[in-house]
Amino acid sequence: MNQQFSNYMTMAQASIASLFKDKESWANEPEIVTEMTSIEKLFNTIMGMNTNIAGLDAKVYTQVTGNDFEEIISAILKICKKLCVYARRNNDPSVLVLANHTHSSLVDGKRKDAISRCQAIVLKAESLMTNLAPYKVTPEDITNVRQLIANYELHINDRSNTKTDKTTTAQVITEHISTLRQHFIMLDDLVEAYIDDQDVINRYKLSRTIHNYGKSKTIKNKEIPTAPSTIPTV
């Protein structure tokens, strides 16, 4: 969540803690008890969702797919060199054109284009398996590369799903915080209406101050509804 929402959740945590410290002053007031129960439940829901959204980290998928991609390229380059030897020995220019790659030429362009090149090379090697045994291209080599490509494509699909899940969760968190704000507005009135101890009221009001840690000033009871990305841990 952005800094303003993070600041709001920090305030909410402080306000809940403040009233629980003075619980004896409102424990017998059903209106406050009901509102506090709703606030605490919603606060915990938001924090739980934030834990989930933090786990949907696209950076992790980027790192994983990057590692998988390089492993594929390394394995294919090894097969390419063996195919080039075969092509030169057997005067097969079509195989030589397909397999004569450096790392740079194999990964040129978008990754999906590079994967397509790798798949074409695998298909060609499979079609020549009976002739490639002397050049130490084995069925196990082909199976290994196919599995690497399958793993890579699985991670790509997972990343796409992760982006969708993260966006959906962020939208729900935004809605929950808007609801939480309304609960606090109600609680503000209830505290002043049903608590007689002015010190308790003052402590609660102080806890309702939103400290804007993103800037060098403090905002009192002002919430700005923008989209979330991270919420601070309780």
PDB file of C-alpha atoms in Angstrom:
ATOM      1  CA  MET A   1       0.000   0.000   0.000  1.00  0.00           C
ATOM      2  CA  ASN A   2       1.195   3.537  -0.588  1.00  0.00           C
ATOM      3  CA  GLN A   3       2.581   5.684   2.222  1.00  0.00           C
ATOM      4  CA  GLN A   4      -0.695   7.442   3.022  1.00  0.00           C
ATOM      5  CA  PHE A   5      -2.548   4.162   3.488  1.00  0.00           C
ATOM      6  CA  SER A   6       0.371   2.791   5.464  1.00  0.00           C
ATOM      7  CA  ASN A   7       0.163   5.840   7.736  1.00  0.00           C
ATOM      8  CA  TYR A   8      -3.571   5.296   8.146  1.00  0.00           C
ATOM      9  CA  MET A   9      -3.123   1.682   9.218  1.00  0.00           C
ATOM     10  CA  THR A  10      -0.450   2.736  11.696  1.00  0.00           C
ATOM     11  CA  MET A  11      -2.942   5.201  13.181  1.00  0.00           C
ATOM     12  CA  ALA A  12      -5.638   2.515  13.294  1.00  0.00           C
ATOM     13  CA  GLN A  13      -3.330   0.171  15.166  1.00  0.00           C
ATOM     14  CA  ALA A  14      -2.445   2.899  17.675  1.00  0.00           C
ATOM     15  CA  SER A  15      -6.104   3.858  18.216  1.00  0.00           C
ATOM     16  CA  ILE A  16      -7.180   0.265  18.812  1.00  0.00           C
ATOM     17  CA  ALA A  17      -4.329  -0.204  21.278  1.00  0.00           C
ATOM     18  CA  SER A  18      -5.161   3.049  23.071  1.00  0.00           C
ATOM     19  CA  LEU A  19      -8.800   2.123  23.680  1.00  0.00           C
ATOM     20  CA  PHE A  20      -7.961  -1.408  24.782  1.00  0.00           C
ATOM     21  CA  LYS A  21      -5.615   0.038  27.419  1.00  0.00           C
ATOM     22  CA  ASP A  22      -8.612   2.010  28.745  1.00  0.00           C
ATOM     23  CA  LYS A  23     -11.124  -0.776  28.229  1.00  0.00           C
ATOM     24  CA  GLU A  24     -12.616  -0.439  31.695  1.00  0.00           C
ATOM     25  CA  SER A  25     -14.001   2.950  30.665  1.00  0.00           C
ATOM     26  CA  TRP A  26     -16.146   1.496  27.847  1.00  0.00           C
ATOM     27  CA  ALA A  27     -16.455  -2.250  28.478  1.00  0.00           C
ATOM     28  CA  ASN A  28     -20.066  -1.810  29.611  1.00  0.00           C
ATOM     29  CA  GLU A  29     -21.031   0.401  26.668  1.00  0.00           C
ATOM     30  CA  PRO A  30     -22.503  -1.958  24.025  1.00  0.00           C
ATOM     31  CA  GLU A  31     -22.316   0.629  21.228  1.00  0.00           C
ATOM     32  CA  ILE A  32     -18.573   1.063  21.695  1.00  0.00           C
ATOM     33  CA  VAL A  33     -18.029  -2.664  22.205  1.00  0.00           C
ATOM     34  CA  THR A  34     -19.819  -3.443  18.942  1.00  0.00           C
ATOM     35  CA  GLU A  35     -17.868  -0.810  17.011  1.00  0.00           C
ATOM     36  CA  MET A  36     -14.534  -1.899  18.470  1.00  0.00           C
ATOM     37  CA  THR A  37     -15.277  -5.519  17.556  1.00  0.00           C
ATOM     38  CA  SER A  38     -16.012  -4.519  13.967  1.00  0.00           C
ATOM     39  CA  ILE A  39     -12.906  -2.343  13.763  1.00  0.00           C
ATOM     40  CA  GLU A  40     -10.596  -4.983  15.187  1.00  0.00           C
ATOM     41  CA  LYS A  41     -11.993  -7.680  12.887  1.00  0.00           C
ATOM     42  CA  LEU A  42     -11.682  -5.492   9.790  1.00  0.00           C
ATOM     43  CA  PHE A  43      -8.192  -4.338  10.776  1.00  0.00           C
ATOM     44  CA  ASN A  44      -7.038  -7.975  11.113  1.00  0.00           C
ATOM     45  CA  THR A  45      -8.642  -8.849   7.773  1.00  0.00           C
ATOM     46  CA  ILE A  46      -6.728  -6.059   6.036  1.00  0.00           C
ATOM     47  CA  MET A  47      -3.469  -7.072   7.674  1.00  0.00           C
ATOM     48  CA  GLY A  48      -4.018 -10.704   6.669  1.00  0.00           C
ATOM     49  CA  MET A  49      -4.704  -9.714   3.086  1.00  0.00           C
ATOM     50  CA  ASN A  50      -1.579  -7.589   3.100  1.00  0.00           C
ATOM     51  CA  THR A  51       0.440 -10.624   4.163  1.00  0.00           C
ATOM     52  CA  ASN A  52      -0.993 -12.506   1.185  1.00  0.00           C
ATOM     53  CA  ILE A  53      -0.326  -9.688  -1.265  1.00  0.00           C
ATOM     54  CA  ALA A  54       3.254  -9.395   0.016  1.00  0.00           C
ATOM     55  CA  GLY A  55       3.687 -13.073  -0.852  1.00  0.00           C
ATOM     56  CA  LEU A  56       2.609 -12.415  -4.444  1.00  0.00           C
ATOM     57  CA  ASP A  57       5.933 -10.815  -5.277  1.00  0.00           C
ATOM     58  CA  ALA A  58       6.534 -10.444  -9.020  1.00  0.00           C
ATOM     59  CA  LYS A  59      10.265  -9.980  -8.339  1.00  0.00           C
ATOM     60  CA  VAL A  60      10.467 -13.602  -7.194  1.00  0.00           C
ATOM     61  CA  TYR A  61       8.950 -14.797 -10.459  1.00  0.00           C
ATOM     62  CA  THR A  62      11.299 -12.556 -12.442  1.00  0.00           C
ATOM     63  CA  GLN A  63      14.298 -14.084 -10.683  1.00  0.00           C
ATOM     64  CA  VAL A  64      13.024 -17.650 -11.089  1.00  0.00           C
ATOM     65  CA  THR A  65      12.180 -17.265 -14.774  1.00  0.00           C
ATOM     66  CA  GLY A  66      15.533 -15.572 -15.366  1.00  0.00           C
ATOM     67  CA  ASN A  67      17.354 -18.539 -13.859  1.00  0.00           C
ATOM     68  CA  ASP A  68      15.224 -21.023 -15.814  1.00  0.00           C
ATOM     69  CA  PHE A  69      15.790 -19.119 -19.043  1.00  0.00           C
ATOM     70  CA  GLU A  70      19.563 -19.137 -18.691  1.00  0.00           C
ATOM     71  CA  GLU A  71      19.515 -22.852 -17.858  1.00  0.00           C
ATOM     72  CA  ILE A  72      17.573 -23.514 -21.060  1.00  0.00           C
ATOM     73  CA  ILE A  73      19.992 -21.423 -23.130  1.00  0.00           C
ATOM     74  CA  SER A  74      22.997 -23.173 -21.632  1.00  0.00           C
ATOM     75  CA  ALA A  75      21.573 -26.627 -22.373  1.00  0.00           C
ATOM     76  CA  ILE A  76      20.529 -25.674 -25.921  1.00  0.00           C
ATOM     77  CA  LEU A  77      23.925 -24.166 -26.721  1.00  0.00           C
ATOM     78  CA  LYS A  78      25.533 -27.475 -25.758  1.00  0.00           C
ATOM     79  CA  ILE A  79      23.191 -29.319 -28.126  1.00  0.00           C
ATOM     80  CA  CYS A  80      23.828 -26.677 -30.820  1.00  0.00           C
ATOM     81  CA  LYS A  81      27.574 -27.276 -30.747  1.00  0.00           C
ATOM     82  CA  LYS A  82      27.035 -31.016 -31.164  1.00  0.00           C
ATOM     83  CA  LEU A  83      24.569 -30.403 -34.003  1.00  0.00           C
ATOM     84  CA  CYS A  84      27.138 -28.150 -35.699  1.00  0.00           C
ATOM     85  CA  VAL A  85      29.708 -30.916 -35.543  1.00  0.00           C
ATOM     86  CA  TYR A  86      27.177 -33.315 -37.041  1.00  0.00           C
ATOM     87  CA  ALA A  87      26.226 -30.800 -39.764  1.00  0.00           C
ATOM     88  CA  ARG A  88      29.824 -30.139 -40.769  1.00  0.00           C
ATOM     89  CA  ARG A  89      30.697 -33.838 -40.798  1.00  0.00           C
ATOM     90  CA  ASN A  90      27.665 -34.678 -42.914  1.00  0.00           C
ATOM     91  CA  ASN A  91      27.566 -31.545 -45.061  1.00  0.00           C
ATOM     92  CA  ASP A  92      24.074 -30.615 -43.872  1.00  0.00           C
ATOM     93  CA  PRO A  93      23.737 -26.834 -44.297  1.00  0.00           C
ATOM     94  CA  SER A  94      20.104 -26.720 -43.080  1.00  0.00           C
ATOM     95  CA  VAL A  95      21.109 -28.093 -39.669  1.00  0.00           C
ATOM     96  CA  LEU A  96      24.154 -25.824 -39.556  1.00  0.00           C
ATOM     97  CA  VAL A  97      22.058 -22.712 -40.207  1.00  0.00           C
ATOM     98  CA  LEU A  98      19.610 -23.735 -37.470  1.00  0.00           C
ATOM     99  CA  ALA A  99      22.195 -24.690 -34.864  1.00  0.00           C
ATOM    100  CA  ASN A 100      25.099 -22.296 -35.475  1.00  0.00           C
ATOM    101  CA  HIS A 101      24.402 -20.003 -32.515  1.00  0.00           C
ATOM    102  CA  THR A 102      26.335 -18.017 -29.964  1.00  0.00           C
ATOM    103  CA  HIS A 103      24.729 -17.056 -26.665  1.00  0.00           C
ATOM    104  CA  SER A 104      23.996 -13.587 -28.054  1.00  0.00           C
ATOM    105  CA  SER A 105      22.322 -14.810 -31.229  1.00  0.00           C
ATOM    106  CA  LEU A 106      20.263 -17.410 -29.355  1.00  0.00           C
ATOM    107  CA  VAL A 107      18.859 -14.912 -26.858  1.00  0.00           C
ATOM    108  CA  ASP A 108      18.424 -12.086 -29.365  1.00  0.00           C
ATOM    109  CA  GLY A 109      15.067 -10.291 -29.190  1.00  0.00           C
ATOM    110  CA  LYS A 110      12.270 -11.140 -26.791  1.00  0.00           C
ATOM    111  CA  ARG A 111      12.557 -14.156 -24.537  1.00  0.00           C
ATOM    112  CA  LYS A 112       9.549 -15.814 -26.160  1.00  0.00           C
ATOM    113  CA  ASP A 113      11.402 -15.591 -29.504  1.00  0.00           C
ATOM    114  CA  ALA A 114      14.475 -17.197 -27.951  1.00  0.00           C
ATOM    115  CA  ILE A 115      12.339 -19.991 -26.499  1.00  0.00           C
ATOM    116  CA  SER A 116      10.819 -20.571 -29.949  1.00  0.00           C
ATOM    117  CA  ARG A 117      14.339 -20.919 -31.390  1.00  0.00           C
ATOM    118  CA  CYS A 118      15.201 -23.399 -28.670  1.00  0.00           C
ATOM    119  CA  GLN A 119      12.068 -25.423 -29.368  1.00  0.00           C
ATOM    120  CA  ALA A 120      12.893 -25.523 -33.101  1.00  0.00           C
ATOM    121  CA  ILE A 121      16.377 -26.802 -32.314  1.00  0.00           C
ATOM    122  CA  VAL A 122      14.946 -29.478 -29.998  1.00  0.00           C
ATOM    123  CA  LEU A 123      12.529 -30.609 -32.726  1.00  0.00           C
ATOM    124  CA  LYS A 124      15.348 -30.873 -35.256  1.00  0.00           C
ATOM    125  CA  ALA A 125      17.529 -32.830 -32.833  1.00  0.00           C
ATOM    126  CA  GLU A 126      14.644 -35.220 -32.123  1.00  0.00           C
ATOM    127  CA  SER A 127      14.179 -35.852 -35.845  1.00  0.00           C
ATOM    128  CA  LEU A 128      17.864 -36.779 -36.140  1.00  0.00           C
ATOM    129  CA  MET A 129      18.240 -38.857 -32.966  1.00  0.00           C
ATOM    130  CA  THR A 130      19.240 -42.035 -34.788  1.00  0.00           C
ATOM    131  CA  ASN A 131      22.104 -40.135 -36.431  1.00  0.00           C
ATOM    132  CA  LEU A 132      23.225 -38.138 -33.414  1.00  0.00           C
ATOM    133  CA  ALA A 133      24.331 -40.923 -31.076  1.00  0.00           C
ATOM    134  CA  PRO A 134      27.981 -40.676 -32.238  1.00  0.00           C
ATOM    135  CA  TYR A 135      27.857 -36.967 -31.420  1.00  0.00           C
ATOM    136  CA  LYS A 136      26.625 -37.634 -27.874  1.00  0.00           C
ATOM    137  CA  VAL A 137      23.206 -36.073 -28.240  1.00  0.00           C
ATOM    138  CA  THR A 138      21.040 -38.377 -26.125  1.00  0.00           C
ATOM    139  CA  PRO A 139      17.287 -38.740 -25.552  1.00  0.00           C
ATOM    140  CA  GLU A 140      17.986 -37.689 -21.978  1.00  0.00           C
ATOM    141  CA  ASP A 141      19.407 -34.388 -23.242  1.00  0.00           C
ATOM    142  CA  ILE A 142      16.214 -33.704 -25.178  1.00  0.00           C
ATOM    143  CA  THR A 143      13.965 -34.723 -22.285  1.00  0.00           C
ATOM    144  CA  ASN A 144      15.918 -32.474 -19.924  1.00  0.00           C
ATOM    145  CA  VAL A 145      15.603 -29.428 -22.193  1.00  0.00           C
ATOM    146  CA  ARG A 146      11.899 -30.048 -22.758  1.00  0.00           C
ATOM    147  CA  GLN A 147      11.369 -30.168 -18.990  1.00  0.00           C
ATOM    148  CA  LEU A 148      13.312 -26.933 -18.522  1.00  0.00           C
ATOM    149  CA  ILE A 149      11.143 -25.226 -21.138  1.00  0.00           C
ATOM    150  CA  ALA A 150       7.976 -26.592 -19.510  1.00  0.00           C
ATOM    151  CA  ASN A 151       9.085 -25.256 -16.107  1.00  0.00           C
ATOM    152  CA  TYR A 152       9.839 -21.872 -17.617  1.00  0.00           C
ATOM    153  CA  GLU A 153       6.436 -21.623 -19.280  1.00  0.00           C
ATOM    154  CA  LEU A 154       4.751 -22.678 -16.024  1.00  0.00           C
ATOM    155  CA  HIS A 155       6.455 -19.816 -14.162  1.00  0.00           C
ATOM    156  CA  ILE A 156       5.416 -17.373 -16.883  1.00  0.00           C
ATOM    157  CA  ASN A 157       1.789 -18.455 -16.476  1.00  0.00           C
ATOM    158  CA  ASP A 158       2.067 -18.233 -12.678  1.00  0.00           C
ATOM    159  CA  ARG A 159       3.406 -14.703 -12.950  1.00  0.00           C
ATOM    160  CA  SER A 160       0.451 -13.663 -15.085  1.00  0.00           C
ATOM    161  CA  ASN A 161      -1.935 -15.118 -12.509  1.00  0.00           C
ATOM    162  CA  THR A 162       0.015 -13.418  -9.713  1.00  0.00           C
ATOM    163  CA  LYS A 163      -0.419  -9.983 -11.306  1.00  0.00           C
ATOM    164  CA  THR A 164      -4.173 -10.569 -11.546  1.00  0.00           C
ATOM    165  CA  ASP A 165      -4.443 -11.813  -7.952  1.00  0.00           C
ATOM    166  CA  LYS A 166      -2.363  -8.926  -6.629  1.00  0.00           C
ATOM    167  CA  THR A 167      -4.493  -6.326  -8.421  1.00  0.00           C
ATOM    168  CA  THR A 168      -7.734  -7.893  -7.185  1.00  0.00           C
ATOM    169  CA  THR A 169      -6.484  -8.095  -3.589  1.00  0.00           C
ATOM    170  CA  ALA A 170      -5.307  -4.480  -3.659  1.00  0.00           C
ATOM    171  CA  GLN A 171      -8.750  -3.351  -4.789  1.00  0.00           C
ATOM    172  CA  VAL A 172     -10.436  -5.271  -1.975  1.00  0.00           C
ATOM    173  CA  ILE A 173      -8.004  -3.784   0.569  1.00  0.00           C
ATOM    174  CA  THR A 174      -8.875  -0.313  -0.695  1.00  0.00           C
ATOM    175  CA  GLU A 175     -12.563  -1.017  -0.128  1.00  0.00           C
ATOM    176  CA  HIS A 176     -11.915  -2.429   3.350  1.00  0.00           C
ATOM    177  CA  ILE A 177      -9.909   0.625   4.390  1.00  0.00           C
ATOM    178  CA  SER A 178     -12.707   2.871   3.212  1.00  0.00           C
ATOM    179  CA  THR A 179     -15.101   0.882   5.424  1.00  0.00           C
ATOM    180  CA  LEU A 180     -12.634   1.011   8.318  1.00  0.00           C
ATOM    181  CA  ARG A 181     -12.537   4.787   7.995  1.00  0.00           C
ATOM    182  CA  GLN A 182     -16.318   4.951   8.393  1.00  0.00           C
ATOM    183  CA  HIS A 183     -16.147   2.773  11.497  1.00  0.00           C
ATOM    184  CA  PHE A 184     -13.587   5.117  13.044  1.00  0.00           C
ATOM    185  CA  ILE A 185     -15.747   8.148  12.296  1.00  0.00           C
ATOM    186  CA  MET A 186     -18.581   6.427  14.168  1.00  0.00           C
ATOM    187  CA  LEU A 187     -16.222   5.463  16.981  1.00  0.00           C
ATOM    188  CA  ASP A 188     -15.091   9.087  17.353  1.00  0.00           C
ATOM    189  CA  ASP A 189     -18.664  10.090  18.192  1.00  0.00           C
ATOM    190  CA  LEU A 190     -19.238   7.096  20.452  1.00  0.00           C
ATOM    191  CA  VAL A 191     -16.125   7.781  22.509  1.00  0.00           C
ATOM    192  CA  GLU A 192     -17.142  11.362  23.218  1.00  0.00           C
ATOM    193  CA  ALA A 193     -20.774  10.417  23.785  1.00  0.00           C
ATOM    194  CA  TYR A 194     -20.357   7.496  26.200  1.00  0.00           C
ATOM    195  CA  ILE A 195     -16.972   7.840  27.906  1.00  0.00           C
ATOM    196  CA  ASP A 196     -16.927  10.226  30.857  1.00  0.00           C
ATOM    197  CA  ASP A 197     -13.197  10.189  31.580  1.00  0.00           C
ATOM    198  CA  GLN A 198     -11.726  13.154  29.692  1.00  0.00           C
ATOM    199  CA  ASP A 199      -8.202  11.742  29.960  1.00  0.00           C
ATOM    200  CA  VAL A 200      -9.322   8.609  28.113  1.00  0.00           C
ATOM    201  CA  ILE A 201     -10.971  10.752  25.443  1.00  0.00           C
ATOM    202  CA  ASN A 202      -7.854  12.857  25.060  1.00  0.00           C
ATOM    203  CA  ARG A 203      -5.621   9.813  24.742  1.00  0.00           C
ATOM    204  CA  TYR A 204      -7.924   8.381  22.086  1.00  0.00           C
ATOM    205  CA  LYS A 205      -7.970  11.661  20.144  1.00  0.00           C
ATOM    206  CA  LEU A 206      -4.197  11.804  20.274  1.00  0.00           C
ATOM    207  CA  SER A 207      -3.959   8.238  18.923  1.00  0.00           C
ATOM    208  CA  ARG A 208      -6.202   9.261  16.018  1.00  0.00           C
ATOM    209  CA  THR A 209      -3.488  11.554  14.673  1.00  0.00           C
ATOM    210  CA  ILE A 210      -2.181  10.317  11.342  1.00  0.00           C
ATOM    211  CA  HIS A 211       1.577  10.805  11.149  1.00  0.00           C
ATOM    212  CA  ASN A 212       2.646  11.285   7.574  1.00  0.00           C
ATOM    213  CA  TYR A 213       5.965   9.432   7.602  1.00  0.00           C
ATOM    214  CA  GLY A 214       6.318  10.012   3.886  1.00  0.00           C
ATOM    215  CA  LYS A 215       6.727  13.759   4.484  1.00  0.00           C
ATOM    216  CA  SER A 216       7.799  16.051   7.302  1.00  0.00           C
ATOM    217  CA  LYS A 217       4.361  16.996   8.609  1.00  0.00           C
ATOM    218  CA  THR A 218       1.448  15.539  10.548  1.00  0.00           C
ATOM    219  CA  ILE A 219      -2.109  15.251   9.288  1.00  0.00           C
ATOM    220  CA  LYS A 220      -4.928  15.029  11.839  1.00  0.00           C
ATOM    221  CA  ASN A 221      -7.879  12.798  10.976  1.00  0.00           C
ATOM    222  CA  LYS A 222      -7.393  13.153   7.244  1.00  0.00           C
ATOM    223  CA  GLU A 223      -7.562  10.055   5.040  1.00  0.00           C
ATOM    224  CA  ILE A 224      -6.776  10.182   1.320  1.00  0.00           C
ATOM    225  CA  PRO A 225      -8.258   7.221  -0.604  1.00  0.00           C
ATOM    226  CA  THR A 226      -5.594   6.135  -3.062  1.00  0.00           C
ATOM    227  CA  ALA A 227      -4.691   2.634  -4.183  1.00  0.00           C
ATOM    228  CA  PRO A 228      -2.752   0.379  -1.749  1.00  0.00           C
ATOM    229  CA  SER A 229       0.415  -1.612  -2.296  1.00  0.00           C
ATOM    230  CA  THR A 230       1.801  -2.390   1.214  1.00  0.00           C
ATOM    231  CA  ILE A 231       0.487  -2.219   4.766  1.00  0.00           C
ATOM    232  CA  PRO A 232       2.883  -2.150   7.744  1.00  0.00           C
ATOM    233  CA  THR A 233       3.120  -5.302   9.837  1.00  0.00           C
ATOM    234  CA  VAL A 234       1.294  -5.293  13.157  1.00  0.00           C
TER     235      VAL A 234
END
